[in-house]
Amino acid sequence: MVPSTKGGSGIVDEPLEEQTADASAEAAKNDPIAAPGHRSATWAVQHRGLNDRSDASVARAGVSSEAISMEELARQVTGDTAGAIITFCGQVRDHDDARSVTSIDYEAHPDADAVVQQIAHDVAQGSGAFKVAVVHRVGHLEVGEIALGAAVSAAHRQAAFGTLERLIEEIKLNLPVWKRQEFSDGSHEWTGSA
């Protein structure tokens, strides 16, 4: 079926969804690759092993007063089985809402290191990823310095992205770290958020 056009202008009368359906049906007649069954099989092959619910190993997890190296975190999760390595770099920004930030001081509960390790192990369990690494910084940080670094490797990007997002969210919700933001006007503010 060829859609009609108005006055030879090339504008098609039928909605785009119908045009697409017509084109797909026509293509399927002449091209087995365009057939819906082939598309489903292709999707299944491309997405196999998205999350086999295996446990990832924890390469590194804790708090540190030393600068965080994103390259080192990525290296710690690298392996020949990894098709995806995803990193997250949370750095000190120069503002909080409309206020200008000059630096942040992070203080941690004495159990913070153990909490990060437990979070990493909990997130790794059943994630389908291969390896995870996460470090939260403590001490004085200037604008631009890394406060939270994480890396995850997995066979496929979906497992890596999902595991990394869950890891960061759990750290932000549960890590006993407090920050004191210094503002350019000389004031400061404590918050209980990692």
mmCIF file of C-alpha atoms in Angstrom:
data_model
loop_
_atom_site.group_PDB
_atom_site.id
_atom_site.type_symbol
_atom_site.label_atom_id
_atom_site.label_comp_id
_atom_site.label_asym_id
_atom_site.label_seq_id
_atom_site.Cartn_x
_atom_site.Cartn_y
_atom_site.Cartn_z
ATOM 1 C CA MET A 1 0.000 0.000 0.000
ATOM 2 C CA VAL A 2 1.350 3.384 -0.958
ATOM 3 C CA PRO A 3 -0.023 6.288 1.071
ATOM 4 C CA SER A 4 -1.589 9.128 -0.852
ATOM 5 C CA THR A 5 -0.171 12.612 -0.794
ATOM 6 C CA LYS A 6 -1.967 15.917 -0.824
ATOM 7 C CA GLY A 7 -1.649 17.801 -4.055
ATOM 8 C CA GLY A 8 1.717 16.282 -4.903
ATOM 9 C CA SER A 9 3.341 18.067 -1.968
ATOM 10 C CA GLY A 10 4.806 14.875 -0.521
ATOM 11 C CA ILE A 11 2.785 15.208 2.694
ATOM 12 C CA VAL A 12 1.320 11.832 3.634
ATOM 13 C CA ASP A 13 -2.336 11.670 4.706
ATOM 14 C CA GLU A 14 -2.072 8.798 7.198
ATOM 15 C CA PRO A 15 -0.551 9.094 10.678
ATOM 16 C CA LEU A 16 3.095 8.182 11.227
ATOM 17 C CA GLU A 17 2.200 5.073 13.273
ATOM 18 C CA GLU A 18 0.202 3.667 10.358
ATOM 19 C CA GLN A 19 2.989 4.499 7.914
ATOM 20 C CA THR A 20 5.503 2.710 10.122
ATOM 21 C CA ALA A 21 3.244 -0.331 10.505
ATOM 22 C CA ASP A 22 2.657 -0.441 6.741
ATOM 23 C CA ALA A 23 6.377 -0.131 6.047
ATOM 24 C CA SER A 24 7.224 -2.850 8.591
ATOM 25 C CA ALA A 25 4.663 -5.251 7.142
ATOM 26 C CA GLU A 26 5.860 -4.600 3.594
ATOM 27 C CA ALA A 27 9.502 -5.027 4.581
ATOM 28 C CA ALA A 28 8.742 -8.284 6.407
ATOM 29 C CA LYS A 29 7.308 -9.763 3.194
ATOM 30 C CA ASN A 30 10.531 -9.142 1.317
ATOM 31 C CA ASP A 31 13.191 -9.265 4.028
ATOM 32 C CA PRO A 32 13.255 -11.922 6.763
ATOM 33 C CA ILE A 33 15.546 -9.746 8.898
ATOM 34 C CA ALA A 34 12.785 -7.129 9.155
ATOM 35 C CA ALA A 35 10.289 -9.726 10.415
ATOM 36 C CA PRO A 36 9.137 -9.207 14.032
ATOM 37 C CA GLY A 37 10.345 -12.690 15.069
ATOM 38 C CA HIS A 38 13.845 -11.861 13.924
ATOM 39 C CA ARG A 39 13.788 -8.594 15.838
ATOM 40 C CA SER A 40 12.746 -10.429 19.010
ATOM 41 C CA ALA A 41 15.480 -13.013 18.579
ATOM 42 C CA THR A 42 18.062 -10.302 17.906
ATOM 43 C CA TRP A 43 17.007 -8.399 21.029
ATOM 44 C CA ALA A 44 17.242 -11.583 23.110
ATOM 45 C CA VAL A 45 20.769 -12.297 21.869
ATOM 46 C CA GLN A 46 21.895 -8.712 22.454
ATOM 47 C CA HIS A 47 20.450 -8.652 25.967
ATOM 48 C CA ARG A 48 21.319 -12.155 27.177
ATOM 49 C CA GLY A 49 22.962 -12.196 30.564
ATOM 50 C CA LEU A 50 21.742 -8.699 31.458
ATOM 51 C CA ASN A 51 21.565 -9.811 35.039
ATOM 52 C CA ASP A 52 22.202 -13.423 35.825
ATOM 53 C CA ARG A 53 21.839 -12.543 39.531
ATOM 54 C CA SER A 54 25.435 -13.542 40.239
ATOM 55 C CA ASP A 55 27.338 -11.746 42.972
ATOM 56 C CA ALA A 56 29.967 -9.165 42.112
ATOM 57 C CA SER A 57 33.213 -9.124 44.021
ATOM 58 C CA VAL A 58 34.093 -6.006 45.980
ATOM 59 C CA ALA A 59 37.494 -4.785 44.818
ATOM 60 C CA ARG A 60 37.569 -1.821 47.197
ATOM 61 C CA ALA A 61 35.166 -0.145 49.608
ATOM 62 C CA GLY A 62 35.758 2.413 52.321
ATOM 63 C CA VAL A 63 36.434 5.985 53.334
ATOM 64 C CA SER A 64 39.753 7.732 52.835
ATOM 65 C CA SER A 65 41.483 10.985 53.649
ATOM 66 C CA GLU A 66 43.600 10.556 50.498
ATOM 67 C CA ALA A 67 42.647 11.966 47.102
ATOM 68 C CA ILE A 68 40.479 9.609 45.041
ATOM 69 C CA SER A 69 41.847 8.449 41.687
ATOM 70 C CA MET A 70 39.092 7.555 39.227
ATOM 71 C CA GLU A 71 41.669 5.839 37.026
ATOM 72 C CA GLU A 72 42.662 3.600 39.937
ATOM 73 C CA LEU A 73 39.039 2.723 40.728
ATOM 74 C CA ALA A 74 38.415 1.820 37.072
ATOM 75 C CA ARG A 75 41.593 -0.280 37.017
ATOM 76 C CA GLN A 76 40.453 -2.170 40.126
ATOM 77 C CA VAL A 77 37.266 -3.363 38.395
ATOM 78 C CA THR A 78 38.812 -4.017 34.985
ATOM 79 C CA GLY A 79 38.915 -7.577 33.667
ATOM 80 C CA ASP A 80 38.715 -9.572 30.460
ATOM 81 C CA THR A 81 35.114 -10.592 31.182
ATOM 82 C CA ALA A 82 33.917 -6.978 31.450
ATOM 83 C CA GLY A 83 32.070 -5.589 28.462
ATOM 84 C CA ALA A 84 31.196 -2.446 30.403
ATOM 85 C CA ILE A 85 33.027 -0.396 33.013
ATOM 86 C CA ILE A 86 31.009 2.474 34.434
ATOM 87 C CA THR A 87 32.392 5.121 36.791
ATOM 88 C CA PHE A 88 30.843 7.820 38.939
ATOM 89 C CA CYS A 89 32.773 10.863 40.082
ATOM 90 C CA GLY A 90 31.018 13.064 42.637
ATOM 91 C CA GLN A 91 32.986 16.252 43.092
ATOM 92 C CA VAL A 92 32.688 19.373 45.210
ATOM 93 C CA ARG A 93 30.786 21.986 43.218
ATOM 94 C CA ASP A 94 31.071 25.738 43.588
ATOM 95 C CA HIS A 95 27.469 26.294 44.672
ATOM 96 C CA ASP A 96 24.634 24.929 46.760
ATOM 97 C CA ASP A 97 21.365 26.365 45.583
ATOM 98 C CA ALA A 98 22.111 30.078 45.127
ATOM 99 C CA ARG A 99 25.037 30.185 47.591
ATOM 100 C CA SER A 100 28.671 30.177 46.519
ATOM 101 C CA VAL A 101 30.653 27.272 48.052
ATOM 102 C CA THR A 102 34.416 27.552 48.597
ATOM 103 C CA SER A 103 35.121 24.171 50.254
ATOM 104 C CA ILE A 104 33.635 21.256 52.184
ATOM 105 C CA ASP A 105 34.877 19.438 55.265
ATOM 106 C CA TYR A 106 33.654 15.834 55.563
ATOM 107 C CA GLU A 107 33.562 14.086 58.932
ATOM 108 C CA ALA A 108 32.738 10.406 59.296
ATOM 109 C CA HIS A 109 31.456 8.208 62.098
ATOM 110 C CA PRO A 110 34.140 5.721 63.250
ATOM 111 C CA ASP A 111 32.089 2.906 61.668
ATOM 112 C CA ALA A 112 31.814 4.635 58.272
ATOM 113 C CA ASP A 113 34.445 2.406 56.666
ATOM 114 C CA ALA A 114 32.560 -0.731 57.738
ATOM 115 C CA VAL A 115 29.268 0.794 56.550
ATOM 116 C CA VAL A 116 30.680 1.453 53.054
ATOM 117 C CA GLN A 117 31.974 -2.119 52.923
ATOM 118 C CA GLN A 118 28.591 -3.519 53.974
ATOM 119 C CA ILE A 119 26.743 -1.369 51.437
ATOM 120 C CA ALA A 120 29.125 -2.475 48.671
ATOM 121 C CA HIS A 121 28.671 -6.153 49.561
ATOM 122 C CA ASP A 122 24.876 -5.815 49.796
ATOM 123 C CA VAL A 123 24.664 -4.075 46.409
ATOM 124 C CA ALA A 124 27.080 -6.562 44.818
ATOM 125 C CA GLN A 125 24.981 -9.522 45.940
ATOM 126 C CA GLY A 126 22.816 -10.705 43.056
ATOM 127 C CA SER A 127 23.711 -7.680 40.913
ATOM 128 C CA GLY A 128 24.984 -9.613 37.902
ATOM 129 C CA ALA A 129 28.009 -7.304 37.818
ATOM 130 C CA PHE A 130 31.610 -8.558 38.072
ATOM 131 C CA LYS A 131 33.366 -6.085 40.368
ATOM 132 C CA VAL A 132 32.550 -2.942 42.353
ATOM 133 C CA ALA A 133 34.787 -0.327 43.944
ATOM 134 C CA VAL A 134 33.710 2.710 45.961
ATOM 135 C CA VAL A 135 35.472 5.284 48.124
ATOM 136 C CA HIS A 136 34.105 8.301 50.004
ATOM 137 C CA ARG A 137 36.522 11.028 50.962
ATOM 138 C CA VAL A 138 36.832 12.546 54.438
ATOM 139 C CA GLY A 139 38.649 15.709 55.478
ATOM 140 C CA HIS A 140 38.966 19.095 53.779
ATOM 141 C CA LEU A 141 38.089 19.284 50.063
ATOM 142 C CA GLU A 142 38.306 22.251 47.745
ATOM 143 C CA VAL A 143 35.941 22.908 44.842
ATOM 144 C CA GLY A 144 36.633 20.389 42.071
ATOM 145 C CA GLU A 145 38.046 17.659 44.319
ATOM 146 C CA ILE A 146 36.422 14.225 44.232
ATOM 147 C CA ALA A 147 34.247 13.454 47.260
ATOM 148 C CA LEU A 148 32.797 10.127 46.093
ATOM 149 C CA GLY A 149 34.214 7.799 43.479
ATOM 150 C CA ALA A 150 32.814 4.481 42.309
ATOM 151 C CA ALA A 151 33.353 2.002 39.497
ATOM 152 C CA VAL A 152 31.450 -1.109 38.405
ATOM 153 C CA SER A 153 32.230 -3.691 35.747
ATOM 154 C CA ALA A 154 29.813 -6.145 34.166
ATOM 155 C CA ALA A 155 29.381 -8.140 30.981
ATOM 156 C CA HIS A 156 26.719 -5.702 29.779
ATOM 157 C CA ARG A 157 26.027 -2.013 30.350
ATOM 158 C CA GLN A 158 22.578 -2.528 31.894
ATOM 159 C CA ALA A 159 23.947 -4.511 34.853
ATOM 160 C CA ALA A 160 26.835 -2.053 35.261
ATOM 161 C CA PHE A 161 24.619 1.065 35.184
ATOM 162 C CA GLY A 162 21.991 -0.481 37.477
ATOM 163 C CA THR A 163 24.550 -1.643 40.023
ATOM 164 C CA LEU A 164 26.362 1.692 40.022
ATOM 165 C CA GLU A 165 23.153 3.664 40.495
ATOM 166 C CA ARG A 166 22.057 1.466 43.386
ATOM 167 C CA LEU A 167 25.523 1.697 44.974
ATOM 168 C CA ILE A 168 25.547 5.512 44.873
ATOM 169 C CA GLU A 169 21.971 5.793 46.165
ATOM 170 C CA GLU A 170 22.694 3.465 49.104
ATOM 171 C CA ILE A 171 25.862 5.408 49.985
ATOM 172 C CA LYS A 172 23.969 8.717 49.858
ATOM 173 C CA LEU A 173 21.159 7.346 52.034
ATOM 174 C CA ASN A 174 23.067 5.334 54.617
ATOM 175 C CA LEU A 175 26.670 6.443 54.997
ATOM 176 C CA PRO A 176 27.275 8.206 58.344
ATOM 177 C CA VAL A 177 29.235 11.128 56.895
ATOM 178 C CA TRP A 178 28.496 14.776 57.574
ATOM 179 C CA LYS A 179 29.638 17.767 55.590
ATOM 180 C CA ARG A 180 30.355 21.329 56.584
ATOM 181 C CA GLN A 181 30.047 23.614 53.592
ATOM 182 C CA GLU A 182 32.033 26.843 53.651
ATOM 183 C CA PHE A 183 30.434 29.688 51.728
ATOM 184 C CA SER A 184 32.091 32.680 50.076
ATOM 185 C CA ASP A 185 30.300 35.065 52.463
ATOM 186 C CA GLY A 186 32.193 33.473 55.398
ATOM 187 C CA SER A 187 29.244 31.469 56.722
ATOM 188 C CA HIS A 188 29.039 27.680 56.931
ATOM 189 C CA GLU A 189 26.401 24.970 57.163
ATOM 190 C CA TRP A 190 26.436 21.380 58.442
ATOM 191 C CA THR A 191 24.355 18.720 56.706
ATOM 192 C CA GLY A 192 24.048 15.018 57.376
ATOM 193 C CA SER A 193 24.285 13.987 53.762
ATOM 194 C CA ALA A 194 27.103 12.105 52.122
#
